[in-house]
Tab-separated table of C-alpha atoms and ligand atoms in Angstrom:
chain	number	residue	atom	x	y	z
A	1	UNK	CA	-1.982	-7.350	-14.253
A	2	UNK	CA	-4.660	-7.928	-11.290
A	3	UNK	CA	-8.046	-7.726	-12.462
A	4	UNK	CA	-8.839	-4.213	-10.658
A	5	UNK	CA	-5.841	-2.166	-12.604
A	6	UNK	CA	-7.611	-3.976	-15.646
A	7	UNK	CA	-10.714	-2.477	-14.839
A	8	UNK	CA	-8.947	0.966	-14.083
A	9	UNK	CA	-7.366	1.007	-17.290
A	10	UNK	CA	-10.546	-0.032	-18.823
A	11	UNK	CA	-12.201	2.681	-17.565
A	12	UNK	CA	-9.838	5.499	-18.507
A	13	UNK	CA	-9.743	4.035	-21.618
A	14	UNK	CA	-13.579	4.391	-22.141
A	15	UNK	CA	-13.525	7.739	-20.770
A	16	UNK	CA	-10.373	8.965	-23.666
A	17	UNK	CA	-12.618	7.116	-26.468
A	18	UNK	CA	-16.040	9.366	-25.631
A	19	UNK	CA	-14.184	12.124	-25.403
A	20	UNK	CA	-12.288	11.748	-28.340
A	21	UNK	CA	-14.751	10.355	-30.348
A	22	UNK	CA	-17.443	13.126	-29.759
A	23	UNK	CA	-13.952	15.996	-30.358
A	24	UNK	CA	-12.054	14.377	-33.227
A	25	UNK	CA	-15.474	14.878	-35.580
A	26	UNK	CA	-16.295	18.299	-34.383
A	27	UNK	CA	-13.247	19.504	-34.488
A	28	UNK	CA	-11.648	17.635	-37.980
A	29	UNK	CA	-14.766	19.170	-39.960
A	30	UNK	CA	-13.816	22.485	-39.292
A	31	UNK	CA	-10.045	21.757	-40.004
A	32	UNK	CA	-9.543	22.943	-36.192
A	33	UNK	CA	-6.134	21.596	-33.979
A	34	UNK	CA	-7.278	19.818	-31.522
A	35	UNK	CA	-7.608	21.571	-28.228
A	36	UNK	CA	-5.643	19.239	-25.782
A	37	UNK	CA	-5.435	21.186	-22.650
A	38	UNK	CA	-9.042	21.196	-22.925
A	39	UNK	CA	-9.674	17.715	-23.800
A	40	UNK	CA	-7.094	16.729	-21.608
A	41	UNK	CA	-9.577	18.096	-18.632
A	42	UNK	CA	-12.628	16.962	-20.153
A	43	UNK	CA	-11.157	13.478	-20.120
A	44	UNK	CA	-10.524	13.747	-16.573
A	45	UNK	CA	-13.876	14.800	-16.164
A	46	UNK	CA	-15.859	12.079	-17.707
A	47	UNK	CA	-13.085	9.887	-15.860
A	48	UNK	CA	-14.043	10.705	-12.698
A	49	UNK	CA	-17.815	10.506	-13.387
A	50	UNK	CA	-17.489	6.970	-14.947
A	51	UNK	CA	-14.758	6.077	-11.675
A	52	UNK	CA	-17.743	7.303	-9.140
A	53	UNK	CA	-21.080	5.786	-10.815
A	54	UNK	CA	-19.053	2.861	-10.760
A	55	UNK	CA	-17.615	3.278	-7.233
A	56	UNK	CA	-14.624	3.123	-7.446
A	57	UNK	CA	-12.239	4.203	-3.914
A	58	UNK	CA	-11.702	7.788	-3.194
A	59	UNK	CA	-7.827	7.099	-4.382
A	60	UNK	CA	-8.836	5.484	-7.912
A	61	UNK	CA	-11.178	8.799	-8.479
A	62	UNK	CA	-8.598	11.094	-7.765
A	63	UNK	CA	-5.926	8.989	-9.960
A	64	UNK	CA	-8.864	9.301	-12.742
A	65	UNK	CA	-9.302	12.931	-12.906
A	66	UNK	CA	-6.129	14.107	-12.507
A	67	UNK	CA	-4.268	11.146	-14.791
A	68	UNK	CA	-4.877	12.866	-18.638
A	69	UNK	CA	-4.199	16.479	-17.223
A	70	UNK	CA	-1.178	15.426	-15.877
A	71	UNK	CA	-0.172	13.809	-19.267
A	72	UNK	CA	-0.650	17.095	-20.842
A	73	UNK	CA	1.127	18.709	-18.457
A	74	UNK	CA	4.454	16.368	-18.609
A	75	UNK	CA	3.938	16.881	-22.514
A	76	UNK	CA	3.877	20.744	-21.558
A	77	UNK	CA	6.961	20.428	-19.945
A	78	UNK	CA	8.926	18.618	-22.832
A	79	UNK	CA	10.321	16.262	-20.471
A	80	UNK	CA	12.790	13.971	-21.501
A	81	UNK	CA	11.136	10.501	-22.163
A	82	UNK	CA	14.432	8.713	-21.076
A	83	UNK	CA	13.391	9.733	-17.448
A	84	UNK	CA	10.280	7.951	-17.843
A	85	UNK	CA	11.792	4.415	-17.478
A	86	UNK	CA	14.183	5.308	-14.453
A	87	UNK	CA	11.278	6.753	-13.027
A	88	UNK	CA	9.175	3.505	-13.461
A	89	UNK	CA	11.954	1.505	-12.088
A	90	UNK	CA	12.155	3.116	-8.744
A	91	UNK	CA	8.682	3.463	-8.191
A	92	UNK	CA	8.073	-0.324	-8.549
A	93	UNK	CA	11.525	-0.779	-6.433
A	94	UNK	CA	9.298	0.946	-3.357
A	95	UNK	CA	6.170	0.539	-4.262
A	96	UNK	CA	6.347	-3.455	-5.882
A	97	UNK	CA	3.008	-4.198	-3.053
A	98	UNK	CA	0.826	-1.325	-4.292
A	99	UNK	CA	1.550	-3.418	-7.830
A	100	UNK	CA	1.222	-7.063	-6.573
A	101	UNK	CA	-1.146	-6.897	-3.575
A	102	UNK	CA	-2.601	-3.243	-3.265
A	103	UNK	CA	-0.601	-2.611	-0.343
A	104	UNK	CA	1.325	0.898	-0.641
A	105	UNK	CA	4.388	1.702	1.911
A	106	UNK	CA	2.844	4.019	4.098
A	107	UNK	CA	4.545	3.855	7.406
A	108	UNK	CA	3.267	3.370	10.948
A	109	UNK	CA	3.139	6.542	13.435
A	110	UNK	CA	5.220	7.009	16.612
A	111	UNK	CA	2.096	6.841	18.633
A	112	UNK	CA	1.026	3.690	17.134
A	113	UNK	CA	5.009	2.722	17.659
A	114	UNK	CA	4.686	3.396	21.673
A	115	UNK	CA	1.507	1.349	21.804
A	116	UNK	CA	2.847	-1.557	20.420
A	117	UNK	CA	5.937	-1.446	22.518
A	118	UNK	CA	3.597	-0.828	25.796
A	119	UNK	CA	1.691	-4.204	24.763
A	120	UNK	CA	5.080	-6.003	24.193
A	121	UNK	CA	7.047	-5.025	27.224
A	122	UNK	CA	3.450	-6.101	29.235
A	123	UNK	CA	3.680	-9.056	27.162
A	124	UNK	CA	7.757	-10.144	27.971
A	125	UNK	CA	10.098	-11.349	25.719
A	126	UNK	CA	8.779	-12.692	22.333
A	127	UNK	CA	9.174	-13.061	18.855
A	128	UNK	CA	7.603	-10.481	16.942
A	129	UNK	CA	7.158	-10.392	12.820
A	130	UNK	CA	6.525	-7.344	11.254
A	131	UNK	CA	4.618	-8.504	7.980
A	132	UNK	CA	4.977	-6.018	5.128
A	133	UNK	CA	7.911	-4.175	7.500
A	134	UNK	CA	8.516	-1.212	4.969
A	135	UNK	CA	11.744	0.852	5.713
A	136	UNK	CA	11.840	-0.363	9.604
A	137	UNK	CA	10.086	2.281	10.871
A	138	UNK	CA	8.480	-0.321	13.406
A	139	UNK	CA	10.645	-3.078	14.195
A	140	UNK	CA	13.805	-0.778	14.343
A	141	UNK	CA	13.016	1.568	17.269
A	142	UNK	CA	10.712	-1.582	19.095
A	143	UNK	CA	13.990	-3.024	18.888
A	144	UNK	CA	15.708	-0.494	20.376
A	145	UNK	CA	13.481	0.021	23.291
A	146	UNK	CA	12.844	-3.949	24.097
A	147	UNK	CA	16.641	-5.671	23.788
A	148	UNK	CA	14.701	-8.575	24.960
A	149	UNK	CA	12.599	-9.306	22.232
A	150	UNK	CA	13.470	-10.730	19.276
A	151	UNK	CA	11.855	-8.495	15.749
A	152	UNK	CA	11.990	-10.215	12.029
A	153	UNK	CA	10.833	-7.551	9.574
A	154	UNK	CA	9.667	-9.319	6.105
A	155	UNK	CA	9.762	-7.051	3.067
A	156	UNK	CA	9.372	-7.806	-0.567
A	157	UNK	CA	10.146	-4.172	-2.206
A	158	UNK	CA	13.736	-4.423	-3.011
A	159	UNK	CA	14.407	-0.809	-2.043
A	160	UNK	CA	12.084	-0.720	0.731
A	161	UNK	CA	13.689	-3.432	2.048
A	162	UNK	CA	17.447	-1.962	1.414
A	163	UNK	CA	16.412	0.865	3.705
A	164	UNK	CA	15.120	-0.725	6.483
A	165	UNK	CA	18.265	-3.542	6.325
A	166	UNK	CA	20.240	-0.467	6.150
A	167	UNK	CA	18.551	1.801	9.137
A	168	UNK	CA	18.362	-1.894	11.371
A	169	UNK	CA	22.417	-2.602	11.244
A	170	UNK	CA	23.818	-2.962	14.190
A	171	UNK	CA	20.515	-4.876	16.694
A	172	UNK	CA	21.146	-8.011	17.469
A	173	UNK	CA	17.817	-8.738	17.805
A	174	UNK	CA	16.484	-7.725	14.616
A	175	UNK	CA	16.315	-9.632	11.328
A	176	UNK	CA	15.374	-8.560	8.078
A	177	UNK	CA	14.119	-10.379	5.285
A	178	UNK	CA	13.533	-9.962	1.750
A	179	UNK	CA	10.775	-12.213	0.985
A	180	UNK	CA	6.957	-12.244	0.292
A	181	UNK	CA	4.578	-12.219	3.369
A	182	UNK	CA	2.692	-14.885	1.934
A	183	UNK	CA	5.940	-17.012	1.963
A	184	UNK	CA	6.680	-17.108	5.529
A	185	UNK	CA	5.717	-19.620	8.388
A	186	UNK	CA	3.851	-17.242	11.132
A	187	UNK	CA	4.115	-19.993	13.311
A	188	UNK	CA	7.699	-19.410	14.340
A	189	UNK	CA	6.038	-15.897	16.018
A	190	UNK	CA	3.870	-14.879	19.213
A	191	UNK	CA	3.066	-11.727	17.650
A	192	UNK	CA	2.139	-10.848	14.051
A	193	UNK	CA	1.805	-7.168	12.969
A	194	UNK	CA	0.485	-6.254	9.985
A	195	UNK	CA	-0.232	-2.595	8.597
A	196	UNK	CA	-1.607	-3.355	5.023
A	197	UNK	CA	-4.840	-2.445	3.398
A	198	UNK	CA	-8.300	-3.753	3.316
A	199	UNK	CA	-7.059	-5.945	0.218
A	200	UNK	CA	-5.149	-9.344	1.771
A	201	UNK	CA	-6.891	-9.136	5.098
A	202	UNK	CA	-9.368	-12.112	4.466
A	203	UNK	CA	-6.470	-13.953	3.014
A	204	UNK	CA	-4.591	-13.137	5.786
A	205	UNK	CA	-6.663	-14.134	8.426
A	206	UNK	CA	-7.294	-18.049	6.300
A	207	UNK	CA	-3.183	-18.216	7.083
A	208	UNK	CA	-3.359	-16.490	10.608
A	209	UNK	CA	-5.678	-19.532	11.730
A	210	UNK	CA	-3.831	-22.380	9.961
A	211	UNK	CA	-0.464	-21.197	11.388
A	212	UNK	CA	-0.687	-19.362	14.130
A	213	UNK	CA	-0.040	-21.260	17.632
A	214	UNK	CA	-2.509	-21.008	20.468
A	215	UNK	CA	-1.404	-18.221	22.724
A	216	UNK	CA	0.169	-15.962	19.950
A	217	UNK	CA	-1.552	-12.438	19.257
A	218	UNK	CA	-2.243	-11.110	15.399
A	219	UNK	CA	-2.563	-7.585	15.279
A	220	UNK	CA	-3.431	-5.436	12.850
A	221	UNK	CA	-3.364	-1.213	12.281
A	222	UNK	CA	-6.593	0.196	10.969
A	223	UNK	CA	-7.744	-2.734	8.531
A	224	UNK	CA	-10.069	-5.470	10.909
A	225	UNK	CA	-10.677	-8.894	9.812
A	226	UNK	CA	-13.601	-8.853	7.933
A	227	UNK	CA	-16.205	-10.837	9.393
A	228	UNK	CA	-14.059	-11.432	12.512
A	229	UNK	CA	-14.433	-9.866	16.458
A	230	UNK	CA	-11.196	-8.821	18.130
A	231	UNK	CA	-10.576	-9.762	21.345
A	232	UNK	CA	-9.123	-6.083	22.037
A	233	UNK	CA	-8.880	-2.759	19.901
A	234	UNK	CA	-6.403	-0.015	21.187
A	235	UNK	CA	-7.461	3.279	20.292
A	236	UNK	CA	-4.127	4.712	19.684
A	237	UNK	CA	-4.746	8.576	20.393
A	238	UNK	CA	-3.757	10.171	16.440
A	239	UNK	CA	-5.492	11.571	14.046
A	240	UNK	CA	-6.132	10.070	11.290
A	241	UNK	CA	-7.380	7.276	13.915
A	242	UNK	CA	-5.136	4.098	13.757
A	243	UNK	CA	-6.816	1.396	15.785
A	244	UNK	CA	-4.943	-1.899	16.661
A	245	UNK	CA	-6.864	-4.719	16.322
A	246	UNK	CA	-5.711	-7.489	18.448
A	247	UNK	CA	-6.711	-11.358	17.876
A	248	UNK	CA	-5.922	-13.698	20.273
A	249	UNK	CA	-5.588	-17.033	18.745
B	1	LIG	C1	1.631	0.093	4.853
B	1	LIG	S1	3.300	-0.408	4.730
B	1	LIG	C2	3.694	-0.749	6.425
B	1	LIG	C3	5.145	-0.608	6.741
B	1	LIG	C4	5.537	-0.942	8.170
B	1	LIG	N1	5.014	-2.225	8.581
B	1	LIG	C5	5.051	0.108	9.125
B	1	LIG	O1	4.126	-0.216	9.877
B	1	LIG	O2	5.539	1.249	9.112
B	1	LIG	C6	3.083	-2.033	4.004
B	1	LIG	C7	4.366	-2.643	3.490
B	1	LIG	O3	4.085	-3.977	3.075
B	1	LIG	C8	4.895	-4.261	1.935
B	1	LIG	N2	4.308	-5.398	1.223
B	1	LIG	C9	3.208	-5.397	0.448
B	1	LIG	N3	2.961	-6.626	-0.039
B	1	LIG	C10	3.946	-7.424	0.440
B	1	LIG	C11	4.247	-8.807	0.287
B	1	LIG	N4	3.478	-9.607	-0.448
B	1	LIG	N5	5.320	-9.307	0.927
B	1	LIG	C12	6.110	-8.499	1.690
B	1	LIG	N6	5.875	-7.182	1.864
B	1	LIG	C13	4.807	-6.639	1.245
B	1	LIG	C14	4.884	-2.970	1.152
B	1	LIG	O4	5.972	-2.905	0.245
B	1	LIG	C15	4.984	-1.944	2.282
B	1	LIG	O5	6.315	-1.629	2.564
């Protein structure tokens, strides 16, 4: 487990033993049922106050104060608990980079989609590697548009990566791999595209510069290089924003 979920868990867990701790006395002495819709909120409560005096992101908050309601409410519900396992399974078969490397599938727009295509066709025939390609929903219709080009998508959800093998059959000049972006050489590319999160982007950038040749572009949607100018940023015209930034190496 990465060291932030530790500290997630750690912090729900300190928020269910105050709460409990303070409830369990009051409510034991006068030989009263414990309230658990109620202390089910109050947990989220105190969650969410612990998750913002620490700081945690706006996502981790909202996780926090809505995680011990929702238990009650699946409890409420009398759901099955053999659907909990299935459940688990596929979430980790699509989402296996929130779990490894904090990067969710979320999926490019078709604005962001025409951009990129504008500054390959300007560009000419290349090699392009979508890194972290989720179901396709960038390389396949780039593909489609530029015949010229050459697209690799790498992808290391299995199901994720089913989907986009499945929706690129047929294009010669696509290929899709199941592997870990970390894994692959960038150097066999003149453009690397990356839509991730602020997470790997340091990282990234250390293997950008020892692989990538002079002359090839890294670009990447909404998360900058920390510490790094671009050479160019397209304001792609969406809402929410989506700027490409470009590095020429
Ligand atoms: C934000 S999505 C972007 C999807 C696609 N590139 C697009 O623009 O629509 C990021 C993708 O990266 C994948 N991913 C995360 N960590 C990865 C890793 N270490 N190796 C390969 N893929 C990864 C996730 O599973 C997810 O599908």
């Amino acid at each position: 487990m990465s060291l932030p979920a530790t500290r997630q868990l750690a912090l729900q867990g300190a928020a269910v033993f105050l709460v409990l701790s303070i409830a369990w006395p009051y409510y034991g002495w006068g030989a009263v049922e414990l309230p658990w819709q109620q202390l089910s909120l109050a947990i989220g409560g105190v969650a969410l106050v612990f998750a913002t005096v620490t700081r945690q992101p706006v996502w981790w908050r909202i996780i926090h104060a809505v995680f011990m309601p929702l238990v009650w409410l699946t409890h409420q519900a009398q759901v099955d608990p053999g659907w909990f396992l299935p459940a688990a399974i596929l979430l980790l078969l699509v989402y296996r980079g929130a779990l490894s490397g904090q990067v969710p599938l979320y999926l490019s727009n078709k604005e962001t989609v025409a951009a990129l295509g504008q500054l390959l066709l300007e560009r000419g025939p290349c090699r392009f590697l979508d890194l972290g390609s989720g179901i396709g929903s960038t390389t396949v219709p780039l593909a489609d548009g530029l015949p010229e080009h050459h697209f690799t998508g790498v992808e290391n959800a299995p199901l994720t990566w089913l989907t986009g093998r499945l929706l690129g059959l047929g294009r010669p000049n696509v290929s899709w791999q199941w592997e870990d972006l970390w894994q692959v050489d960038l150097g066999d590319y003149d453009v690397v595209y990356a839509f991730l999160s602020p997470a790997p982007m340091a990282d990234l950038w250390d293997k950008v510069v020892a692989e990538m040749k002079p002359g090839s572009l890294f670009i990447s949607n909404t998360f900058p290089v920390p510490g790094q100018t671009p050479t160019q940023v397209i304001e792609v015209d969406c809402t929410p924003a989506r700027p490409l930034y470009c590095y020429q190496r």
